[in-house]
């Protein structure tokens, strides 16, 4: 089954993993009026990935001060045991890793039953075709463009081809799932990623290491608007 790919304005989701953890309230509040569409929150357990970030209480605290929806990325083993708690902490969307879920379809249904957007993340070594049988059951696919676990890594160039392959797979399946790219996103690869099929761009270090994160997000938004204006 093949349909004409829909065209949406790409979304920007700054990753709070790169924010100042000592000032998360201030970091969250200053993004309220920014070009950020979502706030990306990475939860790591030190088992699925070799790092620990933050857990449910911190997610709750972020939610109290956030104006944008929270896009929660679970880089953890056995994510099915934490879905309800993550939803209750304020998640609008919950993304689990393909590699962490032997019963992925069941986990996606659990997330949807909780009223959240159901996402699947693919590590760099995992090909897009593994999602062929659940393409119509997923709301978002997060393509990891770095190895998960640490911020500040360099973008893996092969990601562009993988996004294009994933876009073709989803289109052929009649799926309206969004394609999200997470890791090493910056002003140089932003537009090529969108042209390849990305719908959501997660940027961490590039945004929060800038002198003015709000201005940096505005610049990225201007680039995206320019791409879509030129195409019209």
Short mmCIF file of C-alpha atoms in Angstrom, two decimals:
data_model
loop_
_atom_site.label_atom_id
_atom_site.label_comp_id
_atom_site.label_asym_id
_atom_site.label_seq_id
_atom_site.Cartn_x
_atom_site.Cartn_y
_atom_site.Cartn_z
CA UNK A 1 0.00 0.00 0.00
CA UNK A 2 1.42 3.37 -0.99
CA UNK A 3 0.15 6.86 -0.26
CA UNK A 4 1.35 10.35 -1.02
CA UNK A 5 3.64 11.45 1.85
CA UNK A 6 2.05 14.19 3.91
CA UNK A 7 3.98 17.39 4.42
CA UNK A 8 4.21 18.88 7.90
CA UNK A 9 6.22 21.72 9.35
CA UNK A 10 9.17 20.06 11.11
CA UNK A 11 9.18 20.22 14.89
CA UNK A 12 12.09 21.25 17.11
CA UNK A 13 12.64 19.36 20.37
CA UNK A 14 15.60 20.63 22.42
CA UNK A 15 17.03 17.88 24.60
CA UNK A 16 17.17 18.76 28.28
CA UNK A 17 19.96 16.20 28.72
CA UNK A 18 22.28 19.01 27.61
CA UNK A 19 20.72 21.65 29.87
CA UNK A 20 22.14 22.88 33.18
CA UNK A 21 20.85 20.28 35.65
CA UNK A 22 21.46 22.68 38.55
CA UNK A 23 18.98 25.11 36.98
CA UNK A 24 16.41 22.93 35.26
CA UNK A 25 13.51 25.16 36.29
CA UNK A 26 15.16 28.22 34.74
CA UNK A 27 16.23 26.26 31.66
CA UNK A 28 12.69 24.95 31.16
CA UNK A 29 11.01 28.30 31.75
CA UNK A 30 13.22 30.24 29.35
CA UNK A 31 12.19 27.86 26.57
CA UNK A 32 8.51 28.66 27.14
CA UNK A 33 8.33 31.35 24.49
CA UNK A 34 10.97 29.87 22.21
CA UNK A 35 10.75 28.06 18.88
CA UNK A 36 10.77 24.72 20.72
CA UNK A 37 7.70 22.62 19.93
CA UNK A 38 8.46 19.82 22.38
CA UNK A 39 10.93 19.31 25.24
CA UNK A 40 12.89 16.08 24.81
CA UNK A 41 13.63 14.23 28.06
CA UNK A 42 16.08 11.33 28.13
CA UNK A 43 15.71 8.83 30.97
CA UNK A 44 18.68 6.45 31.28
CA UNK A 45 19.16 3.54 33.64
CA UNK A 46 22.88 2.74 33.43
CA UNK A 47 21.98 -0.72 32.10
CA UNK A 48 20.56 -0.30 28.62
CA UNK A 49 22.97 2.59 28.11
CA UNK A 50 26.23 3.24 30.01
CA UNK A 51 24.96 6.34 31.79
CA UNK A 52 22.32 7.50 34.28
CA UNK A 53 20.45 10.74 33.67
CA UNK A 54 17.33 11.43 35.74
CA UNK A 55 14.16 9.66 36.78
CA UNK A 56 10.49 10.17 37.54
CA UNK A 57 10.79 12.90 40.26
CA UNK A 58 12.90 15.11 37.98
CA UNK A 59 10.49 14.53 35.10
CA UNK A 60 7.64 15.64 37.37
CA UNK A 61 9.56 18.79 38.30
CA UNK A 62 10.23 19.62 34.65
CA UNK A 63 6.55 19.15 33.82
CA UNK A 64 5.50 21.64 36.50
CA UNK A 65 7.42 24.41 34.71
CA UNK A 66 7.16 23.35 31.07
CA UNK A 67 4.91 25.03 28.53
CA UNK A 68 5.66 22.56 25.75
CA UNK A 69 4.69 18.85 25.67
CA UNK A 70 7.27 16.48 27.12
CA UNK A 71 8.71 13.99 24.62
CA UNK A 72 10.09 11.27 26.89
CA UNK A 73 12.75 8.90 25.56
CA UNK A 74 13.23 5.80 27.71
CA UNK A 75 16.76 4.47 27.28
CA UNK A 76 16.07 1.74 29.79
CA UNK A 77 15.58 -2.00 30.09
CA UNK A 78 12.07 -3.34 30.76
CA UNK A 79 10.39 0.00 29.95
CA UNK A 80 6.95 -1.60 30.23
CA UNK A 81 7.31 -1.50 34.02
CA UNK A 82 7.51 2.30 34.09
CA UNK A 83 5.07 3.49 31.44
CA UNK A 84 2.23 4.52 33.75
CA UNK A 85 4.58 6.36 36.12
CA UNK A 86 6.13 8.21 33.18
CA UNK A 87 2.68 9.18 31.89
CA UNK A 88 1.64 10.38 35.34
CA UNK A 89 4.85 12.43 35.58
CA UNK A 90 3.75 14.43 32.54
CA UNK A 91 4.82 12.66 29.37
CA UNK A 92 2.84 13.48 26.24
CA UNK A 93 4.82 10.96 24.23
CA UNK A 94 6.80 7.92 25.33
CA UNK A 95 9.48 6.35 23.17
CA UNK A 96 10.96 2.94 23.95
CA UNK A 97 13.86 1.20 22.25
CA UNK A 98 13.29 -1.59 19.76
CA UNK A 99 16.36 -3.29 21.22
CA UNK A 100 14.89 -3.26 24.75
CA UNK A 101 11.46 -4.70 23.89
CA UNK A 102 11.10 -8.36 22.91
CA UNK A 103 7.32 -7.79 22.91
CA UNK A 104 7.31 -4.42 21.19
CA UNK A 105 3.75 -4.52 19.83
CA UNK A 106 2.39 -5.12 23.32
CA UNK A 107 4.41 -2.23 24.74
CA UNK A 108 3.16 0.14 22.03
CA UNK A 109 -0.41 -0.82 22.85
CA UNK A 110 0.26 -0.15 26.53
CA UNK A 111 1.54 3.33 25.73
CA UNK A 112 -1.46 4.13 23.55
CA UNK A 113 -3.85 2.87 26.21
CA UNK A 114 -2.27 5.39 28.59
CA UNK A 115 -3.18 8.15 26.15
CA UNK A 116 0.39 8.94 25.05
CA UNK A 117 2.03 9.10 21.65
CA UNK A 118 3.78 5.75 21.15
CA UNK A 119 7.33 5.89 19.82
CA UNK A 120 10.06 3.41 18.95
CA UNK A 121 13.76 4.31 18.90
CA UNK A 122 16.30 2.57 16.68
CA UNK A 123 19.98 2.42 17.61
CA UNK A 124 22.49 3.24 14.84
CA UNK A 125 23.13 -0.45 14.09
CA UNK A 126 19.43 -1.36 13.83
CA UNK A 127 18.02 -1.18 10.26
CA UNK A 128 14.75 0.53 9.43
CA UNK A 129 13.19 -2.62 7.98
CA UNK A 130 12.73 -4.21 11.43
CA UNK A 131 9.66 -1.99 11.87
CA UNK A 132 7.90 -3.25 8.77
CA UNK A 133 5.37 -5.38 10.67
CA UNK A 134 4.45 -2.66 13.17
CA UNK A 135 4.64 0.42 10.95
CA UNK A 136 0.92 1.08 11.34
CA UNK A 137 1.04 0.65 15.12
CA UNK A 138 3.63 3.30 15.89
CA UNK A 139 3.10 7.06 16.15
CA UNK A 140 6.77 8.07 16.04
CA UNK A 141 10.10 6.49 15.11
CA UNK A 142 13.19 7.98 16.72
CA UNK A 143 16.29 7.40 14.62
CA UNK A 144 19.37 7.58 16.80
CA UNK A 145 22.04 9.48 14.89
CA UNK A 146 24.57 8.83 17.69
CA UNK A 147 25.06 5.90 20.02
CA UNK A 148 22.66 6.46 22.93
CA UNK A 149 23.84 7.28 26.42
CA UNK A 150 25.82 10.49 26.17
CA UNK A 151 25.28 13.98 24.80
CA UNK A 152 27.71 15.90 22.62
CA UNK A 153 28.51 13.10 20.17
CA UNK A 154 29.11 13.60 16.46
CA UNK A 155 26.34 12.94 13.96
CA UNK A 156 26.60 9.61 12.10
CA UNK A 157 26.37 10.46 8.36
CA UNK A 158 24.62 7.19 7.42
CA UNK A 159 21.59 8.50 9.32
CA UNK A 160 20.50 10.43 6.22
CA UNK A 161 20.15 7.25 4.19
CA UNK A 162 18.41 5.50 7.07
CA UNK A 163 15.85 8.30 7.41
CA UNK A 164 15.10 8.11 3.69
CA UNK A 165 14.67 4.32 3.89
CA UNK A 166 12.40 4.67 6.90
CA UNK A 167 10.31 7.33 5.15
CA UNK A 168 9.80 4.99 2.21
CA UNK A 169 8.87 2.09 4.51
CA UNK A 170 6.30 4.16 6.42
CA UNK A 171 4.81 5.61 3.25
CA UNK A 172 4.46 2.19 1.64
CA UNK A 173 2.75 0.91 4.80
CA UNK A 174 0.33 3.83 4.89
CA UNK A 175 1.69 4.86 8.27
CA UNK A 176 1.52 8.46 9.45
CA UNK A 177 4.23 7.97 12.07
CA UNK A 178 6.54 10.92 12.58
CA UNK A 179 10.26 10.43 12.03
CA UNK A 180 12.39 11.93 14.78
CA UNK A 181 16.19 12.26 14.64
CA UNK A 182 18.12 12.39 17.89
CA UNK A 183 21.83 13.14 18.23
CA UNK A 184 24.30 15.59 16.77
CA UNK A 185 21.65 17.70 15.06
CA UNK A 186 22.93 21.17 14.12
CA UNK A 187 22.60 23.92 11.52
CA UNK A 188 24.64 21.92 8.99
CA UNK A 189 22.58 18.73 8.91
CA UNK A 190 19.16 20.13 9.83
CA UNK A 191 17.94 20.76 6.29
CA UNK A 192 19.39 17.56 4.74
CA UNK A 193 17.59 15.58 7.46
CA UNK A 194 14.27 17.25 6.70
CA UNK A 195 14.77 16.69 2.97
CA UNK A 196 15.42 13.00 3.72
CA UNK A 197 12.11 12.78 5.61
CA UNK A 198 12.64 13.86 9.22
CA UNK A 199 9.66 15.46 10.97
CA UNK A 200 11.11 16.10 14.45
CA UNK A 201 14.66 17.32 15.17
CA UNK A 202 16.14 16.75 18.63
CA UNK A 203 19.03 19.10 19.37
CA UNK A 204 20.87 19.09 22.67
CA UNK A 205 24.44 20.33 22.93
CA UNK A 206 24.11 22.54 19.86
CA UNK A 207 21.29 24.44 21.57
CA UNK A 208 22.33 24.51 25.22
CA UNK A 209 26.05 25.08 24.62
CA UNK A 210 25.22 28.18 22.59
CA UNK A 211 25.49 31.61 24.25
CA UNK A 212 21.72 32.06 23.78
CA UNK A 213 19.73 28.82 23.39
CA UNK A 214 16.51 30.69 22.58
CA UNK A 215 18.21 32.62 19.77
CA UNK A 216 19.75 29.40 18.45
CA UNK A 217 16.34 27.73 18.31
CA UNK A 218 14.99 30.79 16.49
CA UNK A 219 17.78 30.46 13.92
CA UNK A 220 16.98 26.79 13.38
CA UNK A 221 13.30 27.64 12.97
CA UNK A 222 14.17 30.29 10.41
CA UNK A 223 16.15 27.71 8.43
CA UNK A 224 13.20 25.33 8.45
CA UNK A 225 10.75 28.05 7.45
CA UNK A 226 13.08 29.06 4.63
CA UNK A 227 13.17 25.50 3.32
CA UNK A 228 9.40 25.23 3.25
CA UNK A 229 8.94 28.72 1.77
CA UNK A 230 11.37 27.89 -1.03
CA UNK A 231 9.49 24.68 -1.78
CA UNK A 232 6.09 26.38 -2.08
#
